[in-house]
Amino acid sequence: MPSSKTYILDKFRTKIIIHILIMVFLALFGFYLTYIKASVSGLLVTALIFFYTVITLFKLVNKTNRDLAHFLMSIRFDDFETSFSRQSTSNGNDENLHEVFNLITGKFRDLRSQKESQHQFLLSLVEQVETGLICFDDQWQTVMMNRAMKDMLRKSYVPSLKSILKIDKGLHDTMLTLSPGDKKLLDVNVQNTRLQLALLGSQIKMNDELIRIFVIQNISTELDNQEIRSWQKLIRILTHEIMNSVSPVVSLASTTDDMLKQAKELDKETISKMHKAIQAIKHRGEALLSFTERYRALTRVPPPVMENVDFINLVDQIIVLYDAEMNSKNIELLKKYPNHKLQISADPGLLEQTIINLLKNAMEAVKDQDNGKIEIQIFRDSRNTIFQIADNGNGIEESMIDQIFIPFFTTKDQGSGIGLSLSRQIILMHNGTIDVQSEVEKGSVFIIRL
């Protein structure tokens, strides 16, 4: 069965053809009456019928054109509430044509209603999230701002980026310069309240207009909680280390004092015991002093001096330093590098220190393995340069994973516990991250992203 559209077009075409055929017939018949029959009255009647046919054809086309123009203008101006009459007129195809027009405008109404429902749903969703969202157009005029952002800035409305300048200059400058896809942490002061914000920028094109989107999260509470946990862990380790040194010193000092009180004369045996006690006190004092020096070194890492660094060449130079030692310990080293240079912006001295720490840790982890193996990979993903160093050592217990980056925490008998903490501090100063994945009896993988 033909569709309504095909039926209407065929019907309209048929009417046009019939009118044209009638006009051609009347023209030929008029020619016949003029030159053969010479009938003036017949020619007059034929001419009247011909002109009537022309007028009806004009009305047919004109009426259809008017309806079509009206329909197209309704679409042009998004007026889908217009309804076309479905009553029959002298123009036989009006009813079916108007039915199709109404069907199409009805579809447009449904689509607009669905679009409006989706728009309202997205707006409600954006309003409910606890993360601040604000969007600007090409002229930095505000397009959208959700409730969380209003609460964060303590403003019911921010008309433009210029208004942010009145709230906090640092936030304004960061938004103005933040590249799409970049993240930034910053401290802002909003009405005498200090906030620590995580800011992510992105942009999209919508209707040939650039829309800048900023996602802002207040991480003050999370950072405060994390800081408290970090201090608790650090204090626990510091207390343990200090008590290990102070407790025997106090005990030996008390013992020595008792010896002096009880001894009437200092014989050789008493002097020898006192000498050993003083030596032990000296030894523990030196250990405590060394511990304090390590702590001071950890808190005095110089700021990085950035320069362009050939990362692969830097890693290879470090490997050369330990190549002989690895060979002597039968440690197999595997390297997976790209075929091209990888230039990064970094402080080569500080970065070398981090790589050395990780390489020495990996060598320590496989020293008791018969088939010790270390694998180093360097590659780039869509955003970062990645350095991975994996070993097939004993791995790290799950309960210790969260503690290995805490200063002075160590699982080694002779370890200082500052290597990994210092490494993380250096990488954070380079705006990077360092993570670890480990499984007991299978080994560990340390991952640096720069």
Coordinates of C-alpha atoms in Angstrom, one line a residue:
M1 CA 0.0 0.0 0.0
P2 CA 1.5 3.4 -1.0
S3 CA 2.5 5.9 1.7
S4 CA 0.5 9.1 2.3
K5 CA 3.3 11.1 0.9
T6 CA 3.5 9.1 -2.4
Y7 CA -0.3 9.1 -2.6
I8 CA -0.6 12.9 -2.2
L9 CA 2.2 13.6 -4.7
D10 CA 0.7 11.2 -7.3
K11 CA -2.7 12.8 -6.8
F12 CA -1.3 16.3 -7.2
R13 CA 0.7 15.3 -10.3
T14 CA -2.4 13.7 -11.8
K15 CA -4.4 16.8 -11.4
I16 CA -1.7 18.9 -13.0
I17 CA -1.5 16.6 -16.0
I18 CA -5.3 16.5 -16.4
H19 CA -5.4 20.3 -16.4
I20 CA -2.6 20.5 -19.0
L21 CA -4.2 17.9 -21.2
I22 CA -7.5 19.8 -21.1
M23 CA -5.7 23.0 -22.0
V24 CA -3.9 21.4 -24.9
F25 CA -7.2 19.8 -26.1
L26 CA -9.0 23.2 -25.8
A27 CA -6.2 24.9 -27.7
L28 CA -6.4 22.4 -30.5
F29 CA -10.2 22.5 -30.6
G30 CA -10.0 26.3 -30.7
F31 CA -7.6 26.0 -33.7
Y32 CA -10.1 23.7 -35.4
L33 CA -13.0 26.1 -34.8
T34 CA -11.0 29.1 -36.0
Y35 CA -9.5 27.7 -39.2
I36 CA -11.8 24.9 -40.2
K37 CA -15.3 25.5 -38.9
A38 CA -15.0 29.3 -38.6
S39 CA -17.4 29.2 -35.6
V40 CA -17.0 32.4 -33.6
S41 CA -19.5 31.3 -30.9
G42 CA -17.9 27.9 -30.5
L43 CA -14.4 29.6 -30.3
L44 CA -15.7 32.0 -27.6
V45 CA -17.1 29.2 -25.5
T46 CA -13.8 27.2 -25.9
A47 CA -11.8 30.3 -24.9
L48 CA -13.9 30.7 -21.8
I49 CA -13.4 27.1 -20.8
F50 CA -9.7 27.4 -21.5
F51 CA -9.3 30.4 -19.3
Y52 CA -11.4 28.8 -16.6
T53 CA -9.0 25.8 -16.7
V54 CA -6.0 28.1 -16.4
I55 CA -7.5 29.8 -13.4
T56 CA -8.3 26.5 -11.6
L57 CA -4.7 25.3 -12.4
F58 CA -3.3 28.5 -11.0
K59 CA -5.5 28.2 -7.9
L60 CA -4.5 24.6 -7.4
V61 CA -0.8 25.4 -7.6
N62 CA -1.0 28.6 -5.6
K63 CA -3.1 27.1 -2.8
T64 CA -0.6 24.2 -2.5
N65 CA 2.4 26.6 -2.6
R66 CA 0.8 28.8 0.1
D67 CA 0.2 25.7 2.4
L68 CA 3.7 24.5 1.8
A69 CA 5.2 27.9 2.4
H70 CA 3.2 28.2 5.6
F71 CA 4.3 24.7 6.7
L72 CA 8.0 25.5 6.0
M73 CA 7.9 28.8 7.8
S74 CA 6.4 27.1 10.8
I75 CA 9.4 24.7 10.8
R76 CA 11.8 27.6 10.2
F77 CA 10.6 29.5 13.3
D78 CA 10.1 26.3 15.4
D79 CA 6.3 26.9 15.5
F80 CA 5.0 23.3 15.8
E81 CA 1.7 24.3 17.4
T82 CA 0.2 25.3 14.0
S83 CA -2.6 22.9 13.0
F84 CA -3.7 22.6 9.4
S85 CA -7.4 22.1 8.7
R86 CA -8.4 18.6 7.7
Q87 CA -11.8 19.5 6.3
S88 CA -12.3 18.9 2.6
T89 CA -12.3 21.9 0.3
S90 CA -12.8 22.5 -3.4
N91 CA -9.1 21.5 -3.7
G92 CA -9.4 17.7 -3.4
N93 CA -5.9 17.0 -2.1
D94 CA -6.0 19.6 0.8
E95 CA -7.3 17.1 3.3
N96 CA -4.5 14.5 2.7
L97 CA -1.8 17.2 2.4
H98 CA -2.9 18.9 5.6
E99 CA -2.9 15.5 7.3
V100 CA 0.7 14.9 6.4
F101 CA 1.6 18.5 7.5
N102 CA 0.0 17.8 10.9
L103 CA 1.7 14.5 11.2
I104 CA 5.1 16.1 10.6
T105 CA 4.6 19.0 13.0
G106 CA 3.3 16.5 15.5
K107 CA 6.6 14.6 15.2
F108 CA 8.5 17.8 15.6
R109 CA 6.5 18.6 18.7
D110 CA 7.3 15.1 20.2
L111 CA 11.0 15.6 19.4
R112 CA 11.0 19.0 21.0
S113 CA 9.2 17.7 24.0
Q114 CA 11.7 14.8 24.4
K115 CA 14.6 17.2 23.9
E116 CA 13.1 19.5 26.6
S117 CA 12.6 16.6 29.0
Q118 CA 16.2 15.5 28.5
H119 CA 17.4 19.1 29.0
Q120 CA 15.5 19.3 32.2
F121 CA 16.8 16.0 33.3
L122 CA 20.4 17.0 32.7
L123 CA 19.9 20.3 34.4
S124 CA 18.4 18.5 37.5
L125 CA 21.3 16.1 37.4
V126 CA 23.9 18.9 37.2
E127 CA 22.2 20.7 40.1
Q128 CA 22.3 17.6 42.3
V129 CA 26.0 16.8 42.0
E130 CA 28.3 18.0 44.7
T131 CA 31.0 19.1 42.3
G132 CA 30.9 22.6 41.1
L133 CA 30.3 23.2 37.4
I134 CA 30.5 26.5 35.5
C135 CA 30.5 27.1 31.7
F136 CA 31.6 30.2 29.7
D137 CA 31.1 31.1 26.1
D138 CA 33.6 32.7 23.7
Q139 CA 33.3 36.0 25.3
W140 CA 33.7 34.5 28.8
Q141 CA 30.0 35.1 29.6
T142 CA 28.5 32.6 32.0
V143 CA 26.3 30.0 30.2
M144 CA 25.6 27.7 33.1
M145 CA 26.5 27.5 36.8
N146 CA 25.2 24.7 39.1
R147 CA 24.1 24.9 42.8
A148 CA 27.4 23.4 44.1
M149 CA 29.3 26.2 42.4
K150 CA 27.0 28.9 43.8
D151 CA 27.5 27.5 47.3
M152 CA 31.3 27.2 46.8
L153 CA 31.6 30.8 45.6
R154 CA 28.8 32.1 47.9
K155 CA 27.2 33.9 44.9
S156 CA 23.8 33.3 43.5
Y157 CA 24.9 34.5 40.1
V158 CA 28.2 35.0 38.3
P159 CA 27.5 36.8 35.0
S160 CA 31.1 36.4 33.6
L161 CA 34.6 35.4 34.3
K162 CA 35.3 39.0 35.2
S163 CA 33.1 38.6 38.2
I164 CA 35.4 35.7 39.5
L165 CA 38.2 38.3 39.7
K166 CA 36.2 40.1 42.5
I167 CA 36.0 36.8 44.4
D168 CA 39.6 35.5 44.1
K169 CA 42.3 36.7 41.6
G170 CA 44.1 33.3 41.7
L171 CA 40.9 31.4 40.6
H172 CA 40.3 34.0 37.9
D173 CA 43.8 33.7 36.5
T174 CA 43.8 29.9 36.7
M175 CA 40.6 29.7 34.7
L176 CA 41.9 32.2 32.1
T177 CA 45.1 30.2 31.5
L178 CA 44.1 26.6 32.2
S179 CA 44.5 24.5 29.0
P180 CA 41.8 21.9 28.1
G181 CA 42.4 18.6 29.9
D182 CA 44.7 20.1 32.5
K183 CA 44.2 19.9 36.2
K184 CA 45.3 22.4 38.9
L185 CA 45.2 22.5 42.7
L186 CA 45.0 25.9 44.2
D187 CA 44.1 27.7 47.4
V188 CA 41.5 30.4 47.3
N189 CA 40.0 32.7 49.8
V190 CA 36.2 33.2 49.6
Q191 CA 34.8 35.7 52.0
N192 CA 37.6 35.0 54.5
T193 CA 37.2 31.2 54.2
R194 CA 40.2 29.3 52.8
L195 CA 39.3 26.6 50.3
Q196 CA 41.5 24.1 48.6
L197 CA 40.2 23.4 45.1
A198 CA 40.8 20.9 42.4
L199 CA 40.2 22.5 39.0
L200 CA 39.7 20.6 35.7
G201 CA 39.2 22.5 32.4
S202 CA 37.7 21.3 29.2
Q203 CA 35.9 22.7 26.2
I204 CA 33.4 21.7 23.5
K205 CA 31.9 23.2 20.4
M206 CA 28.2 23.6 20.3
N207 CA 26.4 25.3 17.4
D208 CA 29.8 26.6 16.1
E209 CA 30.4 28.3 19.5
L210 CA 33.2 27.4 21.9
I211 CA 32.0 26.5 25.4
R212 CA 34.6 26.4 28.2
I213 CA 33.7 24.0 31.0
F214 CA 35.3 24.1 34.5
V215 CA 34.8 21.3 37.0
I216 CA 35.8 22.5 40.5
Q217 CA 35.8 20.4 43.6
N218 CA 36.4 21.6 47.2
I219 CA 38.9 19.1 48.6
S220 CA 39.6 20.9 51.8
T221 CA 38.0 18.4 54.0
E222 CA 39.5 15.4 52.2
L223 CA 43.0 17.0 52.4
D224 CA 42.6 17.9 56.1
N225 CA 41.6 14.3 56.9
Q226 CA 44.4 12.9 54.8
E227 CA 46.9 15.3 56.5
I228 CA 45.7 14.2 59.9
R229 CA 46.1 10.5 58.9
S230 CA 49.6 11.2 57.5
W231 CA 50.7 13.1 60.7
Q232 CA 49.4 10.2 62.8
K233 CA 51.4 7.7 60.8
L234 CA 54.5 9.9 60.8
I235 CA 54.2 10.5 64.6
R236 CA 53.8 6.8 65.2
I237 CA 56.9 6.0 63.3
L238 CA 58.9 8.9 64.8
T239 CA 57.8 7.9 68.3
H240 CA 58.9 4.3 67.6
E241 CA 62.3 5.4 66.3
I242 CA 62.9 7.9 69.1
M243 CA 61.8 5.4 71.8
N244 CA 64.1 2.8 70.4
S245 CA 67.0 5.2 71.0
V246 CA 65.9 7.0 74.2
S247 CA 64.7 4.0 76.2
P248 CA 68.1 2.2 76.3
V249 CA 69.9 5.5 76.9
V250 CA 67.7 6.2 80.0
S251 CA 68.2 2.6 81.2
L252 CA 72.0 2.7 80.8
A253 CA 72.2 6.2 82.4
S254 CA 70.2 4.9 85.4
T255 CA 72.4 1.8 85.7
T256 CA 75.6 3.8 85.5
D257 CA 74.2 6.2 88.2
D258 CA 73.5 3.2 90.5
M259 CA 77.0 1.9 89.9
L260 CA 78.5 5.2 91.0
K261 CA 76.3 5.4 94.1
Q262 CA 77.1 1.8 95.2
A263 CA 80.8 1.7 94.4
K264 CA 83.0 2.9 97.3
E265 CA 86.0 2.7 95.0
L266 CA 86.1 2.6 91.2
D267 CA 87.9 -0.7 90.5
K268 CA 88.8 -1.8 87.0
E269 CA 85.7 -3.9 86.5
T270 CA 83.4 -1.0 87.5
I271 CA 85.3 1.4 85.2
S272 CA 85.0 -1.1 82.4
K273 CA 81.2 -1.5 82.9
M274 CA 80.8 2.3 83.0
H275 CA 82.9 2.7 79.9
K276 CA 80.8 0.2 78.0
A277 CA 77.6 1.9 79.2
I278 CA 78.9 5.3 78.0
Q279 CA 79.9 3.8 74.7
A280 CA 76.4 2.4 74.3
I281 CA 74.9 5.7 75.2
K282 CA 77.2 7.4 72.7
H283 CA 76.2 4.9 70.0
R284 CA 72.5 5.4 70.5
G285 CA 72.9 9.2 70.6
E286 CA 74.7 9.1 67.3
A287 CA 72.0 6.9 65.8
L288 CA 69.4 9.4 67.0
L289 CA 71.4 12.3 65.6
S290 CA 71.7 10.4 62.3
F291 CA 67.9 9.9 62.3
T292 CA 67.4 13.6 62.9
E293 CA 69.8 14.5 60.0
R294 CA 67.8 12.2 57.7
Y295 CA 64.6 13.9 58.7
R296 CA 66.1 17.3 58.1
A297 CA 67.3 16.3 54.7
L298 CA 63.8 15.0 53.8
T299 CA 62.2 18.4 54.7
R300 CA 64.8 20.4 52.7
V301 CA 64.4 19.1 49.2
P302 CA 65.3 22.1 46.9
P303 CA 62.7 23.3 44.4
P304 CA 63.3 21.7 40.9
V305 CA 65.1 23.7 38.2
M306 CA 63.3 22.6 35.1
E307 CA 65.0 22.0 31.8
N308 CA 64.4 19.9 28.7
V309 CA 65.7 16.3 29.4
D310 CA 66.1 13.3 27.2
F311 CA 64.4 10.9 29.5
I312 CA 65.6 7.7 27.9
N313 CA 69.2 8.9 27.9
L314 CA 69.0 9.9 31.5
V315 CA 67.7 6.4 32.5
D316 CA 70.4 4.7 30.5
Q317 CA 73.1 6.7 32.2
I318 CA 71.8 5.5 35.6
I319 CA 71.7 1.9 34.5
V320 CA 75.3 2.0 33.4
L321 CA 76.3 2.9 37.0
Y322 CA 74.7 -0.3 38.3
D323 CA 75.3 -2.6 35.4
A324 CA 78.4 -4.3 36.8
E325 CA 76.7 -4.9 40.2
M326 CA 73.6 -6.4 38.5
N327 CA 75.8 -8.7 36.5
S328 CA 77.7 -9.8 39.6
K329 CA 74.4 -10.7 41.3
N330 CA 73.1 -12.5 38.2
I331 CA 70.2 -10.0 37.9
E332 CA 68.7 -9.9 34.4
L333 CA 67.7 -6.4 33.2
L334 CA 65.1 -6.0 30.4
K335 CA 64.5 -2.6 28.7
K336 CA 61.5 -1.6 26.6
Y337 CA 61.9 1.9 25.1
P338 CA 60.3 3.6 22.1
N339 CA 62.5 4.1 19.0
H340 CA 62.4 7.9 19.3
K341 CA 63.5 10.4 21.9
L342 CA 61.3 11.4 24.8
Q343 CA 61.8 15.0 25.8
I344 CA 60.4 16.0 29.2
S345 CA 60.6 19.1 31.4
A346 CA 62.3 18.1 34.6
D347 CA 65.1 18.7 37.1
P348 CA 67.6 16.0 35.9
G349 CA 69.4 15.9 39.3
L350 CA 66.3 15.3 41.3
L351 CA 64.8 12.9 38.7
E352 CA 68.1 10.9 38.8
Q353 CA 67.8 10.6 42.5
T354 CA 64.3 9.1 42.2
I355 CA 65.2 6.6 39.5
I356 CA 68.3 5.5 41.5
N357 CA 66.1 4.9 44.6
L358 CA 63.7 2.8 42.6
L359 CA 66.4 0.8 40.8
K360 CA 68.2 0.1 44.1
N361 CA 65.0 -1.0 45.7
A362 CA 64.3 -3.4 42.8
M363 CA 67.8 -4.8 43.1
E364 CA 67.3 -5.3 46.8
A365 CA 64.0 -7.0 46.2
V366 CA 65.5 -9.7 43.8
K367 CA 68.9 -10.2 45.6
D368 CA 67.7 -13.6 47.0
Q369 CA 66.1 -14.8 43.8
D370 CA 67.8 -17.4 41.7
N371 CA 66.4 -15.8 38.5
G372 CA 66.3 -12.2 39.6
K373 CA 64.7 -10.0 36.9
I374 CA 64.1 -6.3 36.6
E375 CA 62.1 -4.8 33.7
I376 CA 62.2 -1.1 32.8
Q377 CA 59.6 0.4 30.4
I378 CA 59.3 4.0 29.1
F379 CA 56.4 5.1 26.9
R380 CA 53.9 7.8 26.4
D381 CA 50.1 7.6 26.7
S382 CA 47.7 10.2 25.5
R383 CA 48.7 12.6 28.3
N384 CA 51.8 11.5 30.2
T385 CA 55.3 10.1 29.9
I386 CA 55.4 6.9 31.9
F387 CA 58.3 5.1 33.6
Q388 CA 57.7 1.6 35.0
I389 CA 60.2 -0.5 36.9
A390 CA 59.1 -4.1 37.7
D391 CA 60.8 -6.8 39.7
N392 CA 60.0 -10.5 40.4
G393 CA 60.9 -10.2 44.1
N394 CA 58.8 -11.2 47.1
G395 CA 56.4 -8.3 46.7
I396 CA 54.8 -6.1 49.3
E397 CA 52.1 -7.2 51.7
E398 CA 48.8 -5.5 51.1
S399 CA 48.7 -4.1 54.7
M400 CA 52.0 -2.3 54.0
I401 CA 51.2 -0.8 50.5
D402 CA 49.7 2.3 52.1
Q403 CA 52.7 2.8 54.4
I404 CA 55.7 2.4 52.1
F405 CA 55.7 6.1 51.1
I406 CA 55.6 7.3 54.8
P407 CA 58.9 8.8 55.9
F408 CA 61.1 6.3 58.0
F409 CA 58.8 3.4 57.3
T410 CA 61.0 0.5 56.1
T411 CA 60.8 -3.3 55.8
K412 CA 64.6 -3.6 55.4
D413 CA 67.0 -4.3 58.3
Q414 CA 69.3 -1.6 57.3
G415 CA 66.9 0.7 55.5
S416 CA 66.5 4.4 56.4
G417 CA 62.9 4.6 55.3
I418 CA 63.2 7.9 53.4
G419 CA 64.0 6.7 49.8
L420 CA 60.4 6.2 48.6
S421 CA 59.1 9.2 50.6
L422 CA 61.7 11.4 49.1
S423 CA 61.0 10.0 45.6
R424 CA 57.3 10.8 45.9
Q425 CA 58.1 14.3 47.1
I426 CA 60.3 14.9 44.1
I427 CA 57.7 13.5 41.6
L428 CA 55.0 15.6 43.2
M429 CA 57.2 18.7 42.8
H430 CA 57.3 17.8 39.1
N431 CA 53.4 17.7 39.0
G432 CA 53.6 14.0 38.5
T433 CA 52.5 10.9 40.4
I434 CA 54.2 7.7 41.6
D435 CA 52.2 4.5 42.4
V436 CA 52.9 0.9 43.2
Q437 CA 51.3 -2.4 42.3
S438 CA 52.5 -5.4 44.2
E439 CA 51.6 -9.0 44.8
V440 CA 53.2 -11.3 47.4
E441 CA 55.6 -13.8 45.9
K442 CA 55.2 -12.3 42.4
G443 CA 56.9 -8.9 42.6
S444 CA 56.2 -5.2 42.5
V445 CA 55.8 -2.5 39.8
F446 CA 56.5 1.2 40.5
I447 CA 54.9 3.6 38.0
I448 CA 55.9 7.2 37.6
R449 CA 53.7 9.5 35.4
L450 CA 55.2 12.8 34.4

